[in-house]
Amino acid sequence: MERGRVTMDRNADAPWSKFDPEVYVDNNYRTPLEVDLLIVRLMRDYFSRSFASGVPNSVRGVDVGAGANLYPALSMLPWCEKVLLLEYARPNVAYLERQVSSGSYDTAWDAFWEELRGAPAYGAIEPRARFGEVARVERGNLFDLDGHRRWDIGTMFFVADSMSECPEEFHRGVRCFMNALSEGAPFAAAFMKESVGYRVGEHDYPAYRVNEDRVRESLEPFTGELEIHDLHHMVRPGHEGILLALGRRNSEIATP
Ligand SMILES: C[S@@+](CC[C@H](N)C(=O)[O-])C[C@H]1O[C@@H](n2cnc3c(N)ncnc32)[C@H](O)[C@@H]1O
């Protein structure tokens, strides 16, 4: 913390309307990093195990705070009749709408599909056509997910920890995500470990510093099964690795 600084950046204070998705993709995903490819394989195998005994009819998925990252949504593709990409920042909403409505998402995402298609359920589908059919984009605030709408599978990547400096908003973000999942729903959530914030182009965005214990404490009340992978990969200065949580929603009611 800076000397003398007493206020914390809350979610509503950050410059979301200035978020630049192309710069963000350049910084993070245009050149695929080994850690993201590892995450994709872990998620692919976890979802494949979750649906090993059969895929129910009409599974609906949600990626919360999708931003300029398609790999969480792609990892839900074989299982879902619909996938909602929920995002707050308008430039990211526009980015996602271009990816869905063009009928052909950017080639930047092909490297991630290459990992996914190593499992049979993924190998059996044509991702561009399927993505265009099932994915829909909605502008929305994670904090408004109050349990009235529920999905059967969900992802939230680098959102609850990367949207505010405020501990209360981190915990609320996790609760709202868990609120959006129906009982038994498999989910994947990723967090930057000990992040001090991040820059996209000319703008700075806040983060809340989490470690494995904090992530476990926040998720455990709402999970039946839960595994947390502590991935010791650094993708930029100002964090200490990545935490990937894979689990299933229990029947606990989360108070928003
Ligand atoms: C670090 S980015 C992560 C983007 C993407 N999920 C990824 O994996 O790279 C944080 C994302 O959270 C979104 N976000 C911030 N506040 C939000 C809110 N209140 N509700 C929903 N999304 C929000 C931002 O617009 C941004 O897309």
PDB file of C-alpha atoms and ligand atoms in Angstrom:
ATOM      1  CA  MET A   1       0.000   0.000   0.000  1.00  0.00           C
ATOM      2  CA  GLU A   2       1.197   3.523  -0.763  1.00  0.00           C
ATOM      3  CA  ARG A   3       2.210   5.666   2.220  1.00  0.00           C
ATOM      4  CA  GLY A   4      -0.637   7.624   3.613  1.00  0.00           C
ATOM      5  CA  ARG A   5      -3.157   5.985   1.341  1.00  0.00           C
ATOM      6  CA  VAL A   6      -6.281   5.197   3.320  1.00  0.00           C
ATOM      7  CA  THR A   7      -8.969   4.435   0.749  1.00  0.00           C
ATOM      8  CA  MET A   8      -9.372   1.240  -1.192  1.00  0.00           C
ATOM      9  CA  ASP A   9     -10.324   1.011  -4.847  1.00  0.00           C
ATOM     10  CA  ARG A  10     -13.768  -0.449  -4.978  1.00  0.00           C
ATOM     11  CA  ASN A  11     -15.227  -2.183  -7.999  1.00  0.00           C
ATOM     12  CA  ALA A  12     -17.358   0.770  -8.994  1.00  0.00           C
ATOM     13  CA  ASP A  13     -14.306   3.076  -8.996  1.00  0.00           C
ATOM     14  CA  ALA A  14     -12.191   1.243 -11.581  1.00  0.00           C
ATOM     15  CA  PRO A  15     -12.095   2.447 -15.213  1.00  0.00           C
ATOM     16  CA  TRP A  16     -14.021  -0.500 -16.703  1.00  0.00           C
ATOM     17  CA  SER A  17     -15.398   1.620 -19.555  1.00  0.00           C
ATOM     18  CA  LYS A  18     -11.801   2.141 -20.725  1.00  0.00           C
ATOM     19  CA  PHE A  19     -10.782  -1.530 -20.620  1.00  0.00           C
ATOM     20  CA  ASP A  20      -9.026  -2.366 -23.912  1.00  0.00           C
ATOM     21  CA  PRO A  21      -9.741  -5.996 -24.889  1.00  0.00           C
ATOM     22  CA  GLU A  22      -7.194  -6.120 -27.734  1.00  0.00           C
ATOM     23  CA  VAL A  23      -4.368  -4.927 -25.483  1.00  0.00           C
ATOM     24  CA  TYR A  24      -5.555  -7.373 -22.827  1.00  0.00           C
ATOM     25  CA  VAL A  25      -5.436 -10.270 -25.320  1.00  0.00           C
ATOM     26  CA  ASP A  26      -1.977  -9.117 -26.478  1.00  0.00           C
ATOM     27  CA  ASN A  27      -0.758  -9.030 -22.870  1.00  0.00           C
ATOM     28  CA  ASN A  28      -2.222 -12.344 -21.811  1.00  0.00           C
ATOM     29  CA  TYR A  29      -3.416 -14.725 -24.487  1.00  0.00           C
ATOM     30  CA  ARG A  30      -2.163 -13.896 -28.010  1.00  0.00           C
ATOM     31  CA  THR A  31       0.943 -15.942 -27.278  1.00  0.00           C
ATOM     32  CA  PRO A  32      -0.437 -18.889 -25.311  1.00  0.00           C
ATOM     33  CA  LEU A  33       1.335 -19.408 -22.004  1.00  0.00           C
ATOM     34  CA  GLU A  34       2.077 -22.845 -20.639  1.00  0.00           C
ATOM     35  CA  VAL A  35       0.061 -22.088 -17.480  1.00  0.00           C
ATOM     36  CA  ASP A  36      -3.110 -21.312 -19.448  1.00  0.00           C
ATOM     37  CA  LEU A  37      -2.695 -24.471 -21.495  1.00  0.00           C
ATOM     38  CA  LEU A  38      -2.264 -26.418 -18.247  1.00  0.00           C
ATOM     39  CA  ILE A  39      -5.401 -24.792 -16.788  1.00  0.00           C
ATOM     40  CA  VAL A  40      -7.335 -25.696 -19.911  1.00  0.00           C
ATOM     41  CA  ARG A  41      -6.282 -29.346 -19.646  1.00  0.00           C
ATOM     42  CA  LEU A  42      -7.183 -29.504 -15.938  1.00  0.00           C
ATOM     43  CA  MET A  43     -10.586 -27.946 -16.613  1.00  0.00           C
ATOM     44  CA  ARG A  44     -11.213 -30.192 -19.635  1.00  0.00           C
ATOM     45  CA  ASP A  45     -10.479 -33.310 -17.589  1.00  0.00           C
ATOM     46  CA  TYR A  46     -12.496 -32.127 -14.595  1.00  0.00           C
ATOM     47  CA  PHE A  47     -15.594 -31.343 -16.682  1.00  0.00           C
ATOM     48  CA  SER A  48     -15.171 -34.616 -18.590  1.00  0.00           C
ATOM     49  CA  ARG A  49     -15.145 -36.526 -15.283  1.00  0.00           C
ATOM     50  CA  SER A  50     -18.126 -34.533 -14.009  1.00  0.00           C
ATOM     51  CA  PHE A  51     -20.213 -35.610 -16.991  1.00  0.00           C
ATOM     52  CA  ALA A  52     -18.739 -39.120 -17.305  1.00  0.00           C
ATOM     53  CA  SER A  53     -22.027 -40.778 -16.367  1.00  0.00           C
ATOM     54  CA  GLY A  54     -23.978 -38.805 -18.972  1.00  0.00           C
ATOM     55  CA  VAL A  55     -24.855 -35.269 -19.987  1.00  0.00           C
ATOM     56  CA  PRO A  56     -28.314 -34.118 -18.869  1.00  0.00           C
ATOM     57  CA  ASN A  57     -30.581 -32.485 -21.436  1.00  0.00           C
ATOM     58  CA  SER A  58     -30.380 -28.728 -21.826  1.00  0.00           C
ATOM     59  CA  VAL A  59     -27.333 -27.907 -19.692  1.00  0.00           C
ATOM     60  CA  ARG A  60     -26.851 -24.147 -19.443  1.00  0.00           C
ATOM     61  CA  GLY A  61     -23.443 -22.637 -18.723  1.00  0.00           C
ATOM     62  CA  VAL A  62     -22.248 -19.215 -17.644  1.00  0.00           C
ATOM     63  CA  ASP A  63     -18.857 -17.519 -17.774  1.00  0.00           C
ATOM     64  CA  VAL A  64     -18.921 -14.634 -15.312  1.00  0.00           C
ATOM     65  CA  GLY A  65     -16.754 -11.601 -16.117  1.00  0.00           C
ATOM     66  CA  ALA A  66     -15.825 -13.274 -19.404  1.00  0.00           C
ATOM     67  CA  GLY A  67     -13.845 -10.241 -20.590  1.00  0.00           C
ATOM     68  CA  ALA A  68     -11.524 -10.924 -23.491  1.00  0.00           C
ATOM     69  CA  ASN A  69     -10.982 -14.596 -22.781  1.00  0.00           C
ATOM     70  CA  LEU A  70     -12.835 -17.334 -24.643  1.00  0.00           C
ATOM     71  CA  TYR A  71     -11.128 -20.393 -23.189  1.00  0.00           C
ATOM     72  CA  PRO A  72     -13.428 -20.789 -20.149  1.00  0.00           C
ATOM     73  CA  ALA A  73     -16.470 -20.732 -22.453  1.00  0.00           C
ATOM     74  CA  LEU A  74     -14.798 -23.122 -24.911  1.00  0.00           C
ATOM     75  CA  SER A  75     -14.179 -25.545 -22.055  1.00  0.00           C
ATOM     76  CA  MET A  76     -17.957 -25.691 -21.409  1.00  0.00           C
ATOM     77  CA  LEU A  77     -18.902 -26.089 -25.073  1.00  0.00           C
ATOM     78  CA  PRO A  78     -19.435 -29.871 -25.393  1.00  0.00           C
ATOM     79  CA  TRP A  79     -21.757 -29.993 -22.398  1.00  0.00           C
ATOM     80  CA  CYS A  80     -24.018 -27.016 -23.004  1.00  0.00           C
ATOM     81  CA  GLU A  81     -27.135 -26.188 -24.945  1.00  0.00           C
ATOM     82  CA  LYS A  82     -26.464 -22.514 -24.123  1.00  0.00           C
ATOM     83  CA  VAL A  83     -23.464 -20.620 -22.745  1.00  0.00           C
ATOM     84  CA  LEU A  84     -23.926 -17.104 -21.417  1.00  0.00           C
ATOM     85  CA  LEU A  85     -20.947 -14.741 -21.464  1.00  0.00           C
ATOM     86  CA  LEU A  86     -21.707 -12.237 -18.731  1.00  0.00           C
ATOM     87  CA  GLU A  87     -19.522  -9.142 -18.718  1.00  0.00           C
ATOM     88  CA  TYR A  88     -19.693  -5.660 -17.251  1.00  0.00           C
ATOM     89  CA  ALA A  89     -17.170  -3.540 -19.227  1.00  0.00           C
ATOM     90  CA  ARG A  90     -18.724  -2.254 -22.458  1.00  0.00           C
ATOM     91  CA  PRO A  91     -15.561  -2.639 -24.607  1.00  0.00           C
ATOM     92  CA  ASN A  92     -15.349  -6.278 -23.500  1.00  0.00           C
ATOM     93  CA  VAL A  93     -19.038  -6.822 -24.225  1.00  0.00           C
ATOM     94  CA  ALA A  94     -18.417  -5.479 -27.759  1.00  0.00           C
ATOM     95  CA  TYR A  95     -15.359  -7.755 -28.119  1.00  0.00           C
ATOM     96  CA  LEU A  96     -17.393 -10.802 -27.076  1.00  0.00           C
ATOM     97  CA  GLU A  97     -20.265  -9.882 -29.377  1.00  0.00           C
ATOM     98  CA  ARG A  98     -17.834  -9.736 -32.315  1.00  0.00           C
ATOM     99  CA  GLN A  99     -16.492 -13.177 -31.377  1.00  0.00           C
ATOM    100  CA  VAL A 100     -19.986 -14.686 -31.262  1.00  0.00           C
ATOM    101  CA  SER A 101     -21.722 -12.936 -34.145  1.00  0.00           C
ATOM    102  CA  SER A 102     -18.907 -13.134 -36.715  1.00  0.00           C
ATOM    103  CA  GLY A 103     -19.428 -16.912 -36.835  1.00  0.00           C
ATOM    104  CA  SER A 104     -15.663 -17.280 -36.506  1.00  0.00           C
ATOM    105  CA  TYR A 105     -13.889 -16.288 -33.331  1.00  0.00           C
ATOM    106  CA  ASP A 106     -10.299 -14.981 -33.525  1.00  0.00           C
ATOM    107  CA  THR A 107      -7.549 -17.461 -34.345  1.00  0.00           C
ATOM    108  CA  ALA A 108      -5.911 -16.472 -31.026  1.00  0.00           C
ATOM    109  CA  TRP A 109      -8.250 -18.997 -29.361  1.00  0.00           C
ATOM    110  CA  ASP A 110      -7.259 -21.944 -31.578  1.00  0.00           C
ATOM    111  CA  ALA A 111      -4.272 -22.890 -29.405  1.00  0.00           C
ATOM    112  CA  PHE A 112      -6.629 -23.396 -26.455  1.00  0.00           C
ATOM    113  CA  TRP A 113      -9.011 -25.536 -28.479  1.00  0.00           C
ATOM    114  CA  GLU A 114      -6.014 -27.639 -29.551  1.00  0.00           C
ATOM    115  CA  GLU A 115      -5.613 -28.625 -25.871  1.00  0.00           C
ATOM    116  CA  LEU A 116      -9.331 -29.187 -25.346  1.00  0.00           C
ATOM    117  CA  ARG A 117      -9.797 -31.419 -28.372  1.00  0.00           C
ATOM    118  CA  GLY A 118      -7.471 -33.975 -26.805  1.00  0.00           C
ATOM    119  CA  ALA A 119     -10.503 -35.264 -24.843  1.00  0.00           C
ATOM    120  CA  PRO A 120     -13.194 -37.201 -26.746  1.00  0.00           C
ATOM    121  CA  ALA A 121     -16.221 -34.988 -25.996  1.00  0.00           C
ATOM    122  CA  TYR A 122     -14.353 -31.965 -27.317  1.00  0.00           C
ATOM    123  CA  GLY A 123     -12.838 -33.768 -30.287  1.00  0.00           C
ATOM    124  CA  ALA A 124     -16.352 -34.675 -31.415  1.00  0.00           C
ATOM    125  CA  ILE A 125     -17.501 -31.099 -32.050  1.00  0.00           C
ATOM    126  CA  GLU A 126     -16.635 -28.309 -34.455  1.00  0.00           C
ATOM    127  CA  PRO A 127     -15.946 -25.420 -32.069  1.00  0.00           C
ATOM    128  CA  ARG A 128     -16.579 -22.395 -34.296  1.00  0.00           C
ATOM    129  CA  ALA A 129     -19.995 -23.534 -35.445  1.00  0.00           C
ATOM    130  CA  ARG A 130     -20.968 -24.662 -31.943  1.00  0.00           C
ATOM    131  CA  PHE A 131     -19.731 -21.462 -30.303  1.00  0.00           C
ATOM    132  CA  GLY A 132     -21.769 -19.357 -32.743  1.00  0.00           C
ATOM    133  CA  GLU A 133     -24.863 -21.487 -32.007  1.00  0.00           C
ATOM    134  CA  VAL A 134     -24.754 -21.676 -28.235  1.00  0.00           C
ATOM    135  CA  ALA A 135     -22.863 -18.630 -26.909  1.00  0.00           C
ATOM    136  CA  ARG A 136     -24.726 -15.417 -26.063  1.00  0.00           C
ATOM    137  CA  VAL A 137     -23.384 -12.199 -24.575  1.00  0.00           C
ATOM    138  CA  GLU A 138     -25.063 -10.159 -21.876  1.00  0.00           C
ATOM    139  CA  ARG A 139     -23.920  -6.990 -20.173  1.00  0.00           C
ATOM    140  CA  GLY A 140     -24.356  -7.503 -16.454  1.00  0.00           C
ATOM    141  CA  ASN A 141     -22.887  -7.022 -13.025  1.00  0.00           C
ATOM    142  CA  LEU A 142     -21.674 -10.021 -11.072  1.00  0.00           C
ATOM    143  CA  PHE A 143     -23.033  -8.399  -7.907  1.00  0.00           C
ATOM    144  CA  ASP A 144     -26.552  -8.584  -9.324  1.00  0.00           C
ATOM    145  CA  LEU A 145     -26.472 -12.403  -9.519  1.00  0.00           C
ATOM    146  CA  ASP A 146     -28.745 -13.003  -6.571  1.00  0.00           C
ATOM    147  CA  GLY A 147     -29.694 -16.640  -7.018  1.00  0.00           C
ATOM    148  CA  HIS A 148     -32.810 -16.040  -9.107  1.00  0.00           C
ATOM    149  CA  ARG A 149     -31.056 -17.204 -12.252  1.00  0.00           C
ATOM    150  CA  ARG A 150     -29.069 -20.419 -11.958  1.00  0.00           C
ATOM    151  CA  TRP A 151     -26.790 -22.280 -14.338  1.00  0.00           C
ATOM    152  CA  ASP A 152     -25.751 -25.957 -14.482  1.00  0.00           C
ATOM    153  CA  ILE A 153     -22.042 -25.335 -15.083  1.00  0.00           C
ATOM    154  CA  GLY A 154     -20.014 -22.171 -14.589  1.00  0.00           C
ATOM    155  CA  THR A 155     -16.624 -20.509 -14.839  1.00  0.00           C
ATOM    156  CA  MET A 156     -15.214 -17.325 -13.350  1.00  0.00           C
ATOM    157  CA  PHE A 157     -11.662 -16.484 -14.354  1.00  0.00           C
ATOM    158  CA  PHE A 158      -9.635 -13.738 -12.668  1.00  0.00           C
ATOM    159  CA  VAL A 159     -12.713 -11.745 -11.673  1.00  0.00           C
ATOM    160  CA  ALA A 160     -13.556 -11.792  -7.924  1.00  0.00           C
ATOM    161  CA  ASP A 161      -9.861 -11.165  -7.131  1.00  0.00           C
ATOM    162  CA  SER A 162      -9.266  -8.743 -10.027  1.00  0.00           C
ATOM    163  CA  MET A 163     -12.140  -6.296  -9.710  1.00  0.00           C
ATOM    164  CA  SER A 164     -11.603  -4.502  -6.380  1.00  0.00           C
ATOM    165  CA  GLU A 165      -9.117  -4.070  -3.546  1.00  0.00           C
ATOM    166  CA  CYS A 166     -11.834  -4.574  -1.008  1.00  0.00           C
ATOM    167  CA  PRO A 167     -11.972  -7.872   0.932  1.00  0.00           C
ATOM    168  CA  GLU A 168     -15.730  -7.609   1.298  1.00  0.00           C
ATOM    169  CA  GLU A 169     -16.150  -7.274  -2.490  1.00  0.00           C
ATOM    170  CA  PHE A 170     -13.921 -10.308  -3.108  1.00  0.00           C
ATOM    171  CA  HIS A 171     -16.072 -12.447  -0.823  1.00  0.00           C
ATOM    172  CA  ARG A 172     -19.267 -11.004  -2.278  1.00  0.00           C
ATOM    173  CA  GLY A 173     -18.016 -11.727  -5.805  1.00  0.00           C
ATOM    174  CA  VAL A 174     -17.359 -15.362  -4.915  1.00  0.00           C
ATOM    175  CA  ARG A 175     -20.755 -15.686  -3.189  1.00  0.00           C
ATOM    176  CA  CYS A 176     -22.588 -14.150  -6.140  1.00  0.00           C
ATOM    177  CA  PHE A 177     -20.859 -16.574  -8.520  1.00  0.00           C
ATOM    178  CA  MET A 178     -21.746 -19.526  -6.303  1.00  0.00           C
ATOM    179  CA  ASN A 179     -25.309 -18.163  -6.078  1.00  0.00           C
ATOM    180  CA  ALA A 180     -25.553 -18.436  -9.832  1.00  0.00           C
ATOM    181  CA  LEU A 181     -24.908 -22.201  -9.841  1.00  0.00           C
ATOM    182  CA  SER A 182     -27.517 -24.880  -9.338  1.00  0.00           C
ATOM    183  CA  GLU A 183     -26.977 -27.720  -6.882  1.00  0.00           C
ATOM    184  CA  GLY A 184     -24.381 -30.188  -8.191  1.00  0.00           C
ATOM    185  CA  ALA A 185     -23.127 -27.809 -10.901  1.00  0.00           C
ATOM    186  CA  PRO A 186     -19.442 -28.301 -11.743  1.00  0.00           C
ATOM    187  CA  PHE A 187     -17.448 -25.091 -11.857  1.00  0.00           C
ATOM    188  CA  ALA A 188     -13.953 -23.717 -12.449  1.00  0.00           C
ATOM    189  CA  ALA A 189     -12.696 -20.476 -10.927  1.00  0.00           C
ATOM    190  CA  ALA A 190      -9.237 -18.961 -11.308  1.00  0.00           C
ATOM    191  CA  PHE A 191      -7.511 -16.333  -9.185  1.00  0.00           C
ATOM    192  CA  MET A 192      -4.236 -14.454  -9.429  1.00  0.00           C
ATOM    193  CA  LYS A 193      -2.270 -15.289  -6.304  1.00  0.00           C
ATOM    194  CA  GLU A 194      -1.168 -12.251  -4.241  1.00  0.00           C
ATOM    195  CA  SER A 195      -1.920  -9.813  -7.068  1.00  0.00           C
ATOM    196  CA  VAL A 196      -1.257  -6.148  -6.363  1.00  0.00           C
ATOM    197  CA  GLY A 197      -3.310  -4.994  -9.358  1.00  0.00           C
ATOM    198  CA  TYR A 198      -2.724  -4.886 -13.091  1.00  0.00           C
ATOM    199  CA  ARG A 199      -2.387  -2.461 -15.962  1.00  0.00           C
ATOM    200  CA  VAL A 200      -4.125  -2.701 -19.328  1.00  0.00           C
ATOM    201  CA  GLY A 201      -2.782  -0.119 -21.769  1.00  0.00           C
ATOM    202  CA  GLU A 202      -2.875   3.228 -19.955  1.00  0.00           C
ATOM    203  CA  HIS A 203      -5.191   2.167 -17.133  1.00  0.00           C
ATOM    204  CA  ASP A 204      -4.701   0.511 -13.761  1.00  0.00           C
ATOM    205  CA  TYR A 205      -7.115  -2.056 -12.348  1.00  0.00           C
ATOM    206  CA  PRO A 206      -7.448  -3.157  -8.741  1.00  0.00           C
ATOM    207  CA  ALA A 207      -6.903  -6.559  -7.157  1.00  0.00           C
ATOM    208  CA  TYR A 208      -7.439  -8.177  -3.793  1.00  0.00           C
ATOM    209  CA  ARG A 209      -4.508 -10.296  -2.610  1.00  0.00           C
ATOM    210  CA  VAL A 210      -5.546 -13.931  -2.214  1.00  0.00           C
ATOM    211  CA  ASN A 211      -3.701 -17.108  -1.350  1.00  0.00           C
ATOM    212  CA  GLU A 212      -4.856 -20.715  -1.345  1.00  0.00           C
ATOM    213  CA  ASP A 213      -6.339 -20.475   2.167  1.00  0.00           C
ATOM    214  CA  ARG A 214      -8.414 -17.399   1.358  1.00  0.00           C
ATOM    215  CA  VAL A 215      -9.737 -18.967  -1.825  1.00  0.00           C
ATOM    216  CA  ARG A 216     -10.554 -22.210  -0.004  1.00  0.00           C
ATOM    217  CA  GLU A 217     -12.293 -20.381   2.861  1.00  0.00           C
ATOM    218  CA  SER A 218     -14.430 -18.380   0.448  1.00  0.00           C
ATOM    219  CA  LEU A 219     -15.494 -21.366  -1.678  1.00  0.00           C
ATOM    220  CA  GLU A 220     -15.744 -24.185   0.847  1.00  0.00           C
ATOM    221  CA  PRO A 221     -19.137 -23.284   2.351  1.00  0.00           C
ATOM    222  CA  PHE A 222     -20.738 -23.604  -1.096  1.00  0.00           C
ATOM    223  CA  THR A 223     -18.974 -26.668  -2.444  1.00  0.00           C
ATOM    224  CA  GLY A 224     -19.442 -30.398  -2.223  1.00  0.00           C
ATOM    225  CA  GLU A 225     -16.161 -31.360  -3.793  1.00  0.00           C
ATOM    226  CA  LEU A 226     -13.324 -28.876  -4.171  1.00  0.00           C
ATOM    227  CA  GLU A 227      -9.744 -29.124  -5.413  1.00  0.00           C
ATOM    228  CA  ILE A 228      -7.398 -26.159  -5.562  1.00  0.00           C
ATOM    229  CA  HIS A 229      -4.363 -26.226  -7.803  1.00  0.00           C
ATOM    230  CA  ASP A 230      -1.558 -23.893  -6.787  1.00  0.00           C
ATOM    231  CA  LEU A 231       0.249 -23.206 -10.056  1.00  0.00           C
ATOM    232  CA  HIS A 232       3.630 -21.640  -9.516  1.00  0.00           C
ATOM    233  CA  HIS A 233       3.744 -19.778 -12.805  1.00  0.00           C
ATOM    234  CA  MET A 234       4.379 -16.056 -13.049  1.00  0.00           C
ATOM    235  CA  VAL A 235       2.783 -14.304 -16.010  1.00  0.00           C
ATOM    236  CA  ARG A 236       3.825 -10.721 -15.099  1.00  0.00           C
ATOM    237  CA  PRO A 237       5.392  -8.859 -12.186  1.00  0.00           C
ATOM    238  CA  GLY A 238       3.061  -8.164  -9.245  1.00  0.00           C
ATOM    239  CA  HIS A 239       1.640 -11.591  -8.455  1.00  0.00           C
ATOM    240  CA  GLU A 240       2.884 -14.935  -7.162  1.00  0.00           C
ATOM    241  CA  GLY A 241       1.219 -17.566  -9.303  1.00  0.00           C
ATOM    242  CA  ILE A 242      -2.268 -18.717 -10.204  1.00  0.00           C
ATOM    243  CA  LEU A 243      -4.868 -20.628  -8.193  1.00  0.00           C
ATOM    244  CA  LEU A 244      -7.338 -22.826 -10.036  1.00  0.00           C
ATOM    245  CA  ALA A 245     -10.362 -24.103  -8.118  1.00  0.00           C
ATOM    246  CA  LEU A 246     -12.378 -26.983  -9.554  1.00  0.00           C
ATOM    247  CA  GLY A 247     -15.448 -28.214  -7.761  1.00  0.00           C
ATOM    248  CA  ARG A 248     -19.146 -28.805  -7.543  1.00  0.00           C
ATOM    249  CA  ARG A 249     -21.806 -26.626  -5.995  1.00  0.00           C
ATOM    250  CA  ASN A 250     -23.497 -28.001  -2.859  1.00  0.00           C
ATOM    251  CA  SER A 251     -27.032 -27.154  -1.709  1.00  0.00           C
ATOM    252  CA  GLU A 252     -26.054 -24.342   0.712  1.00  0.00           C
ATOM    253  CA  ILE A 253     -27.874 -21.040   0.193  1.00  0.00           C
ATOM    254  CA  ALA A 254     -25.435 -18.143  -0.310  1.00  0.00           C
ATOM    255  CA  THR A 255     -26.552 -14.776   1.062  1.00  0.00           C
ATOM    256  CA  PRO A 256     -25.604 -12.144  -1.538  1.00  0.00           C
TER     257      PRO A 256
HETATM  258  C1  LIG B   1      -8.826  -9.515 -15.121  1.00  0.00           C
HETATM  259  S1  LIG B   1     -10.230  -9.436 -16.153  1.00  0.00           S
HETATM  260  C2  LIG B   1     -10.566 -11.177 -16.447  1.00  0.00           C
HETATM  261  C3  LIG B   1     -11.193 -11.386 -17.803  1.00  0.00           C
HETATM  262  C4  LIG B   1     -11.330 -12.833 -18.249  1.00  0.00           C
HETATM  263  N1  LIG B   1     -12.308 -13.567 -17.453  1.00  0.00           N
HETATM  264  C5  LIG B   1     -10.015 -13.572 -18.255  1.00  0.00           C
HETATM  265  O1  LIG B   1     -10.003 -14.745 -17.850  1.00  0.00           O
HETATM  266  O2  LIG B   1      -9.003 -13.050 -18.709  1.00  0.00           O
HETATM  267  C6  LIG B   1     -11.533  -8.977 -15.008  1.00  0.00           C
HETATM  268  C7  LIG B   1     -12.863  -8.938 -15.707  1.00  0.00           C
HETATM  269  O3  LIG B   1     -13.904  -8.691 -14.736  1.00  0.00           O
HETATM  270  C8  LIG B   1     -14.845  -7.816 -15.339  1.00  0.00           C
HETATM  271  N2  LIG B   1     -15.613  -7.165 -14.266  1.00  0.00           N
HETATM  272  C9  LIG B   1     -15.206  -6.183 -13.435  1.00  0.00           C
HETATM  273  N3  LIG B   1     -16.195  -5.843 -12.593  1.00  0.00           N
HETATM  274  C10 LIG B   1     -17.252  -6.636 -12.893  1.00  0.00           C
HETATM  275  C11 LIG B   1     -18.564  -6.770 -12.361  1.00  0.00           C
HETATM  276  N4  LIG B   1     -18.978  -6.012 -11.346  1.00  0.00           N
HETATM  277  N5  LIG B   1     -19.383  -7.693 -12.896  1.00  0.00           N
HETATM  278  C12 LIG B   1     -18.969  -8.460 -13.933  1.00  0.00           C
HETATM  279  N6  LIG B   1     -17.736  -8.392 -14.478  1.00  0.00           N
HETATM  280  C13 LIG B   1     -16.875  -7.480 -13.963  1.00  0.00           C
HETATM  281  C14 LIG B   1     -13.945  -6.872 -16.105  1.00  0.00           C
HETATM  282  O4  LIG B   1     -14.630  -6.091 -17.033  1.00  0.00           O
HETATM  283  C15 LIG B   1     -12.966  -7.841 -16.741  1.00  0.00           C
HETATM  284  O5  LIG B   1     -13.465  -8.370 -17.939  1.00  0.00           O
END
